[in-house]
XYZ file of C-alpha atoms in Angstrom:
99
model
C 116.453 119.754 55.779
C 113.035 119.419 54.195
C 114.211 116.668 51.771
C 115.610 114.444 54.624
C 113.590 111.389 55.307
C 111.809 111.776 58.646
C 111.610 108.509 60.566
C 108.684 108.130 63.017
C 109.568 107.756 66.680
C 108.204 104.268 66.843
C 110.613 103.168 64.107
C 113.582 104.844 65.842
C 112.585 103.146 69.119
C 112.241 99.673 67.520
C 115.478 100.094 65.679
C 117.216 100.381 69.065
C 115.313 97.261 70.294
C 113.333 99.066 72.978
C 109.712 98.437 73.932
C 107.649 101.536 74.724
C 108.103 100.838 78.439
C 111.791 100.434 78.205
C 112.155 103.683 76.162
C 109.836 105.491 78.611
C 112.261 104.468 81.512
C 115.252 105.805 79.473
C 113.491 109.176 79.112
C 111.997 109.230 82.577
C 108.402 109.448 81.368
C 105.361 107.044 81.248
C 105.015 104.497 78.550
C 101.526 106.010 77.937
C 103.193 109.247 76.968
C 105.501 107.379 74.499
C 102.452 105.762 72.998
C 100.772 109.207 72.557
C 103.872 110.615 70.880
C 104.091 107.645 68.557
C 100.481 107.817 67.386
C 100.638 111.502 66.962
C 98.156 112.496 69.612
C 100.808 114.486 71.482
C 104.070 116.198 70.589
C 106.936 116.374 72.835
C 107.838 119.772 74.322
C 110.930 121.236 72.597
C 113.285 120.372 75.455
C 112.228 116.692 75.406
C 112.209 116.627 71.583
C 115.875 117.781 71.656
C 116.757 115.157 74.215
C 115.082 112.466 72.079
C 116.816 113.690 68.833
C 120.259 113.642 70.613
C 119.486 110.161 71.862
C 118.747 108.807 68.394
C 121.273 111.088 66.621
C 118.547 112.644 64.348
C 117.544 116.271 63.677
C 115.079 117.570 66.144
C 112.720 118.283 63.264
C 112.484 114.475 62.832
C 111.019 114.033 66.211
C 108.668 116.954 65.949
C 107.416 116.455 62.342
C 107.668 112.807 61.398
C 104.399 111.102 60.742
C 103.471 107.518 60.562
C 101.762 108.070 57.247
C 105.076 109.155 55.799
C 106.784 105.872 56.862
C 103.897 103.819 55.391
C 104.241 105.657 52.052
C 107.974 105.075 52.168
C 107.467 101.354 52.704
C 104.958 101.136 49.788
C 107.319 103.048 47.477
C 110.186 100.662 48.585
C 108.006 97.557 47.862
C 106.996 98.965 44.370
C 110.691 99.634 43.520
C 111.697 96.167 44.642
C 108.933 94.595 42.569
C 109.950 96.664 39.432
C 113.514 95.676 39.923
C 112.709 92.070 40.242
C 110.592 92.193 37.116
C 113.425 93.952 35.193
C 115.912 91.406 36.273
C 113.588 88.590 35.192
C 113.092 90.223 31.770
C 116.870 90.592 31.341
C 117.363 86.836 31.914
C 115.011 85.846 29.146
C 116.708 84.695 25.942
C 115.452 84.024 22.467
C 114.935 80.443 23.423
C 112.481 81.524 26.190
C 110.108 82.968 23.641
């Protein structure tokens, strides 16, 4: 479970196409509370975390322990891998005539 990628709540919400307000209505809470969850100033109580996890079909640990910093690191790593792959592809396309 620890090796699974944890996706921040804001990313899960956006993937479903919800604004904070729309998602708050779905959960029956205020949009201010959703904002606090997303920035890490509050954690949902276990019962609500379970409800959110079921809604997004993710482990409850994802809701309780995902951090925005982890998502940012993931994006940076993905960008670096993409850049490396592009460079490798460009190097493979070079021929003797290119030198």
